[in-house]
């Protein structure tokens, strides 16, 4: 019982302490300062995101893609259609050559 009375006093004291809280004074330009910092931070992030893709890197990437395409095109011209079809048929067991036939 004594414990409840003390607990109630502590609760009342805590609730009464709210009356002594004063209003905090804030600079009138606080909101503008915070919003300005947020905008600057987001602009910095956007600049850093695309800064790695410089024109030099773009040119190097373009050159690599063009060279790879030329190599692939030359390789494609060297092989003929018949060779490609025969290779495909042999790899899937569709070859009609008499050497690999089971029936003879």
Short mmCIF file of N, CA, C and O in Angstrom, two decimals:
data_model
loop_
_atom_site.label_atom_id
_atom_site.label_comp_id
_atom_site.label_asym_id
_atom_site.label_seq_id
_atom_site.Cartn_x
_atom_site.Cartn_y
_atom_site.Cartn_z
N UNK A 1 0.82 -1.19 0.00
CA UNK A 1 0.00 0.00 0.00
C UNK A 1 0.86 1.25 0.00
O UNK A 1 0.57 2.19 -0.71
N UNK A 2 1.90 1.21 0.82
CA UNK A 2 2.79 2.36 0.88
C UNK A 2 3.51 2.56 -0.46
O UNK A 2 3.77 3.68 -0.87
N UNK A 3 3.81 1.46 -1.10
CA UNK A 3 4.48 1.50 -2.40
C UNK A 3 3.59 2.18 -3.44
O UNK A 3 4.07 2.97 -4.25
N UNK A 4 2.31 1.90 -3.45
CA UNK A 4 1.36 2.52 -4.38
C UNK A 4 1.26 4.03 -4.16
O UNK A 4 1.15 4.79 -5.11
N UNK A 5 1.27 4.46 -2.90
CA UNK A 5 1.16 5.89 -2.59
C UNK A 5 2.39 6.61 -3.12
O UNK A 5 2.28 7.69 -3.74
N UNK A 6 3.57 6.03 -2.93
CA UNK A 6 4.80 6.66 -3.43
C UNK A 6 4.81 6.69 -4.96
O UNK A 6 5.24 7.68 -5.55
N UNK A 7 4.37 5.62 -5.53
CA UNK A 7 4.32 5.56 -6.99
C UNK A 7 3.37 6.61 -7.54
O UNK A 7 3.67 7.28 -8.53
N UNK A 8 2.23 6.78 -6.93
CA UNK A 8 1.27 7.80 -7.35
C UNK A 8 1.85 9.20 -7.22
O UNK A 8 1.62 10.06 -8.07
N UNK A 9 2.63 9.45 -6.15
CA UNK A 9 3.26 10.76 -5.97
C UNK A 9 4.26 11.02 -7.09
O UNK A 9 4.32 12.12 -7.62
N UNK A 10 5.04 10.00 -7.44
CA UNK A 10 6.02 10.16 -8.51
C UNK A 10 5.34 10.44 -9.85
O UNK A 10 5.79 11.26 -10.63
N UNK A 11 4.24 9.75 -10.08
CA UNK A 11 3.51 9.96 -11.34
C UNK A 11 2.95 11.37 -11.38
O UNK A 11 3.04 12.07 -12.39
N UNK A 12 2.37 11.86 -10.24
CA UNK A 12 1.82 13.22 -10.20
C UNK A 12 2.91 14.25 -10.38
O UNK A 12 2.73 15.25 -11.09
N UNK A 13 4.06 14.03 -9.75
CA UNK A 13 5.18 14.98 -9.90
C UNK A 13 5.66 15.03 -11.36
O UNK A 13 5.97 16.09 -11.87
N UNK A 14 5.70 13.88 -11.97
CA UNK A 14 6.12 13.84 -13.37
C UNK A 14 5.13 14.57 -14.25
O UNK A 14 5.52 15.35 -15.14
N UNK A 15 3.85 14.35 -14.04
CA UNK A 15 2.83 15.02 -14.84
C UNK A 15 2.79 16.52 -14.55
O UNK A 15 2.54 17.33 -15.45
N UNK A 16 3.05 16.92 -13.32
CA UNK A 16 3.07 18.34 -12.98
C UNK A 16 4.29 19.05 -13.56
O UNK A 16 4.27 20.27 -13.76
N UNK A 17 5.35 18.31 -13.81
CA UNK A 17 6.55 18.93 -14.36
C UNK A 17 6.32 19.42 -15.78
O UNK A 17 7.06 20.27 -16.28
N UNK A 18 5.30 18.93 -16.44
CA UNK A 18 4.97 19.38 -17.79
C UNK A 18 4.61 20.87 -17.78
O UNK A 18 4.86 21.58 -18.76
N UNK A 19 4.05 21.36 -16.71
CA UNK A 19 3.66 22.77 -16.62
C UNK A 19 4.87 23.70 -16.67
O UNK A 19 4.75 24.86 -17.06
N UNK A 20 6.03 23.22 -16.31
CA UNK A 20 7.22 24.07 -16.25
C UNK A 20 8.03 24.06 -17.56
O UNK A 20 9.04 24.73 -17.66
N UNK A 21 7.57 23.31 -18.53
CA UNK A 21 8.28 23.26 -19.82
C UNK A 21 8.00 24.56 -20.57
O UNK A 21 6.86 24.98 -20.72
N UNK A 22 9.08 25.19 -21.03
CA UNK A 22 8.95 26.44 -21.78
C UNK A 22 9.04 26.15 -23.28
O UNK A 22 9.64 25.17 -23.70
N UNK A 23 8.49 27.03 -24.04
CA UNK A 23 8.52 26.87 -25.50
C UNK A 23 9.92 27.21 -26.00
O UNK A 23 10.53 28.19 -25.60
N UNK A 24 10.41 26.37 -26.87
CA UNK A 24 11.75 26.57 -27.43
C UNK A 24 11.69 27.64 -28.50
O UNK A 24 10.75 27.71 -29.29
N UNK A 25 12.72 28.49 -28.53
CA UNK A 25 12.78 29.54 -29.53
C UNK A 25 13.61 29.04 -30.72
O UNK A 25 14.70 28.53 -30.55
N UNK A 26 13.03 29.18 -31.89
CA UNK A 26 13.66 28.67 -33.11
C UNK A 26 13.91 29.84 -34.04
O UNK A 26 13.11 30.78 -34.12
N UNK A 27 15.01 29.78 -34.76
CA UNK A 27 15.33 30.80 -35.75
C UNK A 27 14.24 30.80 -36.82
O UNK A 27 13.77 29.74 -37.24
N UNK A 28 13.83 31.97 -37.28
CA UNK A 28 12.76 32.01 -38.28
C UNK A 28 13.17 31.40 -39.62
O UNK A 28 12.31 31.03 -40.42
N UNK A 29 14.47 31.27 -39.88
CA UNK A 29 14.93 30.73 -41.14
C UNK A 29 15.39 29.28 -41.02
O UNK A 29 16.08 28.77 -41.90
N UNK A 30 15.02 28.60 -39.97
CA UNK A 30 15.46 27.22 -39.76
C UNK A 30 14.96 26.31 -40.87
O UNK A 30 15.71 25.51 -41.41
N UNK A 31 13.70 26.47 -41.23
CA UNK A 31 13.13 25.61 -42.27
C UNK A 31 13.85 25.81 -43.60
O UNK A 31 14.18 24.85 -44.29
N UNK A 32 14.12 27.07 -43.98
CA UNK A 32 14.82 27.34 -45.24
C UNK A 32 16.21 26.74 -45.23
O UNK A 32 16.67 26.18 -46.22
N UNK A 33 16.92 26.85 -44.09
CA UNK A 33 18.28 26.30 -44.00
C UNK A 33 18.26 24.78 -44.17
O UNK A 33 19.08 24.21 -44.90
N UNK A 34 17.32 24.13 -43.50
CA UNK A 34 17.23 22.67 -43.59
C UNK A 34 16.87 22.24 -45.00
O UNK A 34 17.48 21.32 -45.56
N UNK A 35 15.90 22.90 -45.61
CA UNK A 35 15.50 22.54 -46.97
C UNK A 35 16.64 22.79 -47.96
O UNK A 35 16.84 22.01 -48.89
N UNK A 36 17.40 23.87 -47.75
CA UNK A 36 18.54 24.15 -48.63
C UNK A 36 19.59 23.05 -48.52
O UNK A 36 20.14 22.59 -49.53
N UNK A 37 19.87 22.59 -47.32
CA UNK A 37 20.84 21.51 -47.12
C UNK A 37 20.36 20.21 -47.77
O UNK A 37 21.14 19.46 -48.35
N UNK A 38 19.07 19.94 -47.66
CA UNK A 38 18.52 18.72 -48.27
C UNK A 38 18.65 18.79 -49.79
O UNK A 38 19.06 17.81 -50.43
N UNK A 39 18.34 19.94 -50.39
CA UNK A 39 18.46 20.08 -51.84
C UNK A 39 19.91 19.93 -52.30
O UNK A 39 20.19 19.26 -53.28
N UNK A 40 20.83 20.55 -51.57
CA UNK A 40 22.25 20.45 -51.94
C UNK A 40 22.75 19.02 -51.82
O UNK A 40 23.53 18.56 -52.65
N UNK A 41 22.30 18.31 -50.81
CA UNK A 41 22.73 16.93 -50.63
C UNK A 41 22.22 16.06 -51.77
O UNK A 41 22.95 15.21 -52.29
N UNK A 42 20.99 16.25 -52.19
CA UNK A 42 20.45 15.43 -53.28
C UNK A 42 21.14 15.76 -54.60
O UNK A 42 21.34 14.89 -55.44
N UNK A 43 21.51 17.02 -54.84
CA UNK A 43 22.23 17.38 -56.05
C UNK A 43 23.61 16.75 -56.07
O UNK A 43 24.09 16.30 -57.11
N UNK A 44 24.29 16.71 -54.91
CA UNK A 44 25.61 16.08 -54.83
C UNK A 44 25.53 14.60 -55.16
O UNK A 44 26.39 14.07 -55.85
N UNK A 45 24.50 13.94 -54.68
CA UNK A 45 24.33 12.51 -54.94
C UNK A 45 24.12 12.27 -56.44
O UNK A 45 24.70 11.37 -57.02
N UNK A 46 23.30 13.10 -57.09
CA UNK A 46 23.06 12.94 -58.52
C UNK A 46 24.32 13.19 -59.32
O UNK A 46 24.59 12.50 -60.29
N UNK A 47 25.12 14.17 -58.93
CA UNK A 47 26.36 14.45 -59.64
C UNK A 47 27.33 13.29 -59.52
O UNK A 47 28.00 12.93 -60.48
N UNK A 48 27.43 12.70 -58.36
CA UNK A 48 28.36 11.60 -58.15
C UNK A 48 27.90 10.34 -58.89
O UNK A 48 28.72 9.51 -59.26
N UNK A 49 26.62 10.18 -59.08
CA UNK A 49 26.11 8.99 -59.73
C UNK A 49 26.58 8.91 -61.17
O UNK A 49 27.00 7.85 -61.63
N UNK A 50 26.55 9.98 -61.92
CA UNK A 50 26.91 9.97 -63.33
C UNK A 50 28.33 10.47 -63.59
O UNK A 50 28.76 10.52 -64.74
N UNK A 51 29.07 10.84 -62.55
CA UNK A 51 30.41 11.38 -62.78
C UNK A 51 31.37 10.32 -63.31
O UNK A 51 32.36 10.66 -63.96
N UNK A 52 31.14 9.07 -63.05
CA UNK A 52 32.05 8.01 -63.51
C UNK A 52 31.92 7.78 -65.01
O UNK A 52 32.81 7.27 -65.64
N UNK A 53 30.79 8.16 -65.60
CA UNK A 53 30.56 7.90 -67.01
C UNK A 53 30.97 9.14 -67.82
O UNK A 53 30.16 9.82 -68.42
N UNK A 54 32.26 9.42 -67.81
CA UNK A 54 32.80 10.60 -68.49
C UNK A 54 32.86 10.36 -69.99
O UNK A 54 32.76 9.23 -70.46
N UNK A 55 33.06 11.41 -70.77
CA UNK A 55 33.16 11.24 -72.23
C UNK A 55 34.30 10.31 -72.64
O UNK A 55 34.17 9.58 -73.62
N UNK A 56 35.41 10.33 -71.92
CA UNK A 56 36.51 9.41 -72.25
C UNK A 56 36.07 7.96 -72.10
O UNK A 56 36.37 7.12 -72.95
N UNK A 57 35.37 7.68 -71.03
CA UNK A 57 34.89 6.31 -70.81
C UNK A 57 33.84 5.94 -71.84
O UNK A 57 33.79 4.79 -72.30
N UNK A 58 33.00 6.89 -72.21
CA UNK A 58 32.00 6.62 -73.24
C UNK A 58 32.67 6.28 -74.57
O UNK A 58 32.25 5.34 -75.25
N UNK A 59 33.71 7.02 -74.92
CA UNK A 59 34.42 6.76 -76.17
C UNK A 59 35.11 5.39 -76.13
O UNK A 59 35.04 4.63 -77.10
N UNK A 60 35.72 5.05 -74.99
CA UNK A 60 36.38 3.75 -74.87
C UNK A 60 35.37 2.62 -74.97
O UNK A 60 35.63 1.59 -75.62
N UNK A 61 34.22 2.78 -74.36
CA UNK A 61 33.17 1.76 -74.43
C UNK A 61 32.68 1.61 -75.87
O UNK A 61 32.48 0.49 -76.36
N UNK A 62 32.49 2.71 -76.56
CA UNK A 62 32.04 2.66 -77.95
C UNK A 62 33.06 1.95 -78.82
O UNK A 62 32.69 1.11 -79.66
N UNK A 63 34.33 2.25 -78.63
CA UNK A 63 35.38 1.59 -79.41
C UNK A 63 35.37 0.09 -79.15
O UNK A 63 35.47 -0.71 -80.09
N UNK A 64 35.25 -0.31 -77.89
CA UNK A 64 35.21 -1.75 -77.56
C UNK A 64 34.02 -2.45 -78.23
O UNK A 64 34.17 -3.55 -78.77
N UNK A 65 32.88 -1.82 -78.19
CA UNK A 65 31.69 -2.42 -78.80
C UNK A 65 31.86 -2.54 -80.31
O UNK A 65 31.52 -3.58 -80.91
N UNK A 66 32.41 -1.52 -80.94
CA UNK A 66 32.61 -1.57 -82.39
C UNK A 66 33.61 -2.66 -82.76
O UNK A 66 33.40 -3.43 -83.70
N UNK A 67 34.72 -2.76 -82.01
CA UNK A 67 35.72 -3.79 -82.29
C UNK A 67 35.12 -5.18 -82.12
O UNK A 67 35.33 -6.08 -82.94
N UNK A 68 34.37 -5.40 -81.06
CA UNK A 68 33.72 -6.70 -80.85
C UNK A 68 32.74 -7.03 -81.97
O UNK A 68 32.66 -8.18 -82.42
N UNK A 69 32.00 -6.05 -82.43
CA UNK A 69 31.07 -6.28 -83.54
C UNK A 69 31.81 -6.64 -84.82
O UNK A 69 31.37 -7.52 -85.57
N UNK A 70 32.91 -5.96 -85.10
CA UNK A 70 33.68 -6.27 -86.31
C UNK A 70 34.25 -7.68 -86.23
O UNK A 70 34.19 -8.45 -87.20
N UNK A 71 34.77 -8.06 -85.06
CA UNK A 71 35.31 -9.41 -84.89
C UNK A 71 34.21 -10.46 -85.07
O UNK A 71 34.42 -11.48 -85.72
N UNK A 72 33.07 -10.22 -84.51
CA UNK A 72 31.96 -11.17 -84.63
C UNK A 72 31.49 -11.27 -86.07
O UNK A 72 31.19 -12.37 -86.57
N UNK A 73 31.44 -10.15 -86.77
CA UNK A 73 31.00 -10.15 -88.16
C UNK A 73 31.99 -10.92 -89.04
O UNK A 73 31.59 -11.71 -89.90
N UNK A 74 33.29 -10.72 -88.81
CA UNK A 74 34.30 -11.44 -89.59
C UNK A 74 34.24 -12.94 -89.30
O UNK A 74 34.37 -13.76 -90.21
N UNK A 75 34.03 -13.30 -88.06
CA UNK A 75 33.92 -14.71 -87.70
C UNK A 75 32.68 -15.33 -88.32
O UNK A 75 32.70 -16.48 -88.76
N UNK A 76 31.63 -14.58 -88.40
CA UNK A 76 30.38 -15.08 -89.00
C UNK A 76 30.55 -15.30 -90.50
O UNK A 76 30.02 -16.26 -91.05
N UNK A 77 31.31 -14.45 -91.16
CA UNK A 77 31.52 -14.59 -92.59
C UNK A 77 32.42 -15.78 -92.90
O UNK A 77 32.29 -16.40 -93.96
N UNK A 78 33.35 -16.13 -92.03
CA UNK A 78 34.27 -17.23 -92.28
C UNK A 78 33.57 -18.58 -92.28
O UNK A 78 33.90 -19.48 -93.03
N UNK A 79 32.62 -18.77 -91.40
CA UNK A 79 31.89 -20.04 -91.35
C UNK A 79 30.75 -20.01 -92.34
O UNK A 79 30.12 -18.99 -92.56
N UNK A 80 30.48 -21.12 -92.92
CA UNK A 80 29.39 -21.18 -93.88
C UNK A 80 28.16 -21.81 -93.24
O UNK A 80 28.23 -22.41 -92.16
N UNK A 81 27.07 -21.66 -93.92
CA UNK A 81 25.82 -22.18 -93.41
C UNK A 81 25.85 -23.69 -93.30
O UNK A 81 25.40 -24.25 -92.31
N UNK A 82 26.38 -24.37 -94.28
CA UNK A 82 26.41 -25.83 -94.28
C UNK A 82 27.24 -26.36 -93.11
O UNK A 82 26.85 -27.33 -92.46
N UNK A 83 28.37 -25.73 -92.86
CA UNK A 83 29.20 -26.17 -91.73
C UNK A 83 28.45 -26.01 -90.42
O UNK A 83 28.51 -26.88 -89.55
N UNK A 84 27.77 -24.92 -90.29
CA UNK A 84 27.02 -24.66 -89.06
C UNK A 84 25.91 -25.69 -88.88
O UNK A 84 25.70 -26.21 -87.78
N UNK A 85 25.19 -25.99 -89.95
CA UNK A 85 24.10 -26.97 -89.87
C UNK A 85 24.65 -28.35 -89.56
O UNK A 85 24.09 -29.09 -88.73
N UNK A 86 25.75 -28.74 -90.19
CA UNK A 86 26.34 -30.05 -89.92
C UNK A 86 26.82 -30.15 -88.47
O UNK A 86 26.62 -31.17 -87.82
N UNK A 87 27.43 -29.11 -87.97
CA UNK A 87 27.88 -29.11 -86.58
C UNK A 87 26.69 -29.24 -85.63
O UNK A 87 26.73 -30.00 -84.66
N UNK A 88 25.62 -28.52 -85.94
CA UNK A 88 24.42 -28.60 -85.12
C UNK A 88 23.83 -30.01 -85.15
O UNK A 88 23.46 -30.57 -84.12
N UNK A 89 23.76 -30.59 -86.32
CA UNK A 89 23.18 -31.92 -86.48
C UNK A 89 24.02 -32.96 -85.75
O UNK A 89 23.49 -33.86 -85.09
N UNK A 90 25.33 -32.84 -85.83
CA UNK A 90 26.19 -33.80 -85.14
C UNK A 90 26.11 -33.66 -83.64
O UNK A 90 26.12 -34.65 -82.91
N UNK A 91 26.00 -32.46 -83.15
CA UNK A 91 25.95 -32.27 -81.70
C UNK A 91 24.66 -32.81 -81.09
O UNK A 91 24.64 -33.22 -79.93
N UNK A 92 23.58 -32.84 -81.85
CA UNK A 92 22.32 -33.36 -81.34
C UNK A 92 22.00 -34.76 -81.88
O UNK A 92 20.90 -35.26 -81.69
N UNK A 93 22.94 -35.39 -82.53
CA UNK A 93 22.73 -36.75 -83.02
C UNK A 93 21.79 -36.83 -84.18
O UNK A 93 21.12 -37.86 -84.38
N UNK A 94 21.67 -35.80 -84.96
CA UNK A 94 20.76 -35.78 -86.09
C UNK A 94 21.50 -36.05 -87.40
O UNK A 94 20.94 -35.91 -88.47
N UNK A 95 22.73 -36.42 -87.31
CA UNK A 95 23.55 -36.63 -88.49
C UNK A 95 23.06 -37.87 -89.27
O UNK A 95 22.68 -38.88 -88.69
N UNK A 96 23.12 -37.77 -90.58
CA UNK A 96 22.66 -38.88 -91.43
C UNK A 96 23.83 -39.62 -92.05
O UNK A 96 23.66 -40.41 -92.97
N UNK A 97 25.02 -39.41 -91.56
CA UNK A 97 26.17 -40.09 -92.14
C UNK A 97 26.11 -41.58 -91.82
O UNK A 97 25.62 -41.99 -90.77
N UNK A 98 26.60 -42.42 -92.74
CA UNK A 98 26.51 -43.87 -92.56
C UNK A 98 27.49 -44.37 -91.52
O UNK A 98 27.32 -45.48 -91.00
N UNK A 99 28.47 -43.58 -91.17
CA UNK A 99 29.46 -44.02 -90.18
C UNK A 99 28.87 -44.13 -88.80
O UNK A 99 29.20 -45.04 -88.05
N UNK A 100 27.99 -43.21 -88.45
CA UNK A 100 27.44 -43.22 -87.09
C UNK A 100 26.08 -43.91 -87.01
O UNK A 100 25.43 -43.87 -85.99
N UNK A 101 25.65 -44.52 -88.08
CA UNK A 101 24.35 -45.15 -88.10
C UNK A 101 24.39 -46.49 -87.35
O UNK A 101 25.33 -47.28 -87.48
N UNK A 102 23.39 -46.77 -86.58
CA UNK A 102 23.30 -48.00 -85.81
C UNK A 102 22.70 -49.13 -86.64
O UNK A 102 22.89 -50.30 -86.39
N UNK A 103 22.00 -48.81 -87.72
CA UNK A 103 21.23 -49.79 -88.47
C UNK A 103 22.06 -50.72 -89.37
O UNK A 103 21.59 -51.72 -89.81
N UNK A 104 23.26 -50.47 -89.70
CA UNK A 104 23.97 -51.36 -90.62
C UNK A 104 24.65 -52.45 -89.94
O UNK A 104 24.83 -53.17 -89.24
#
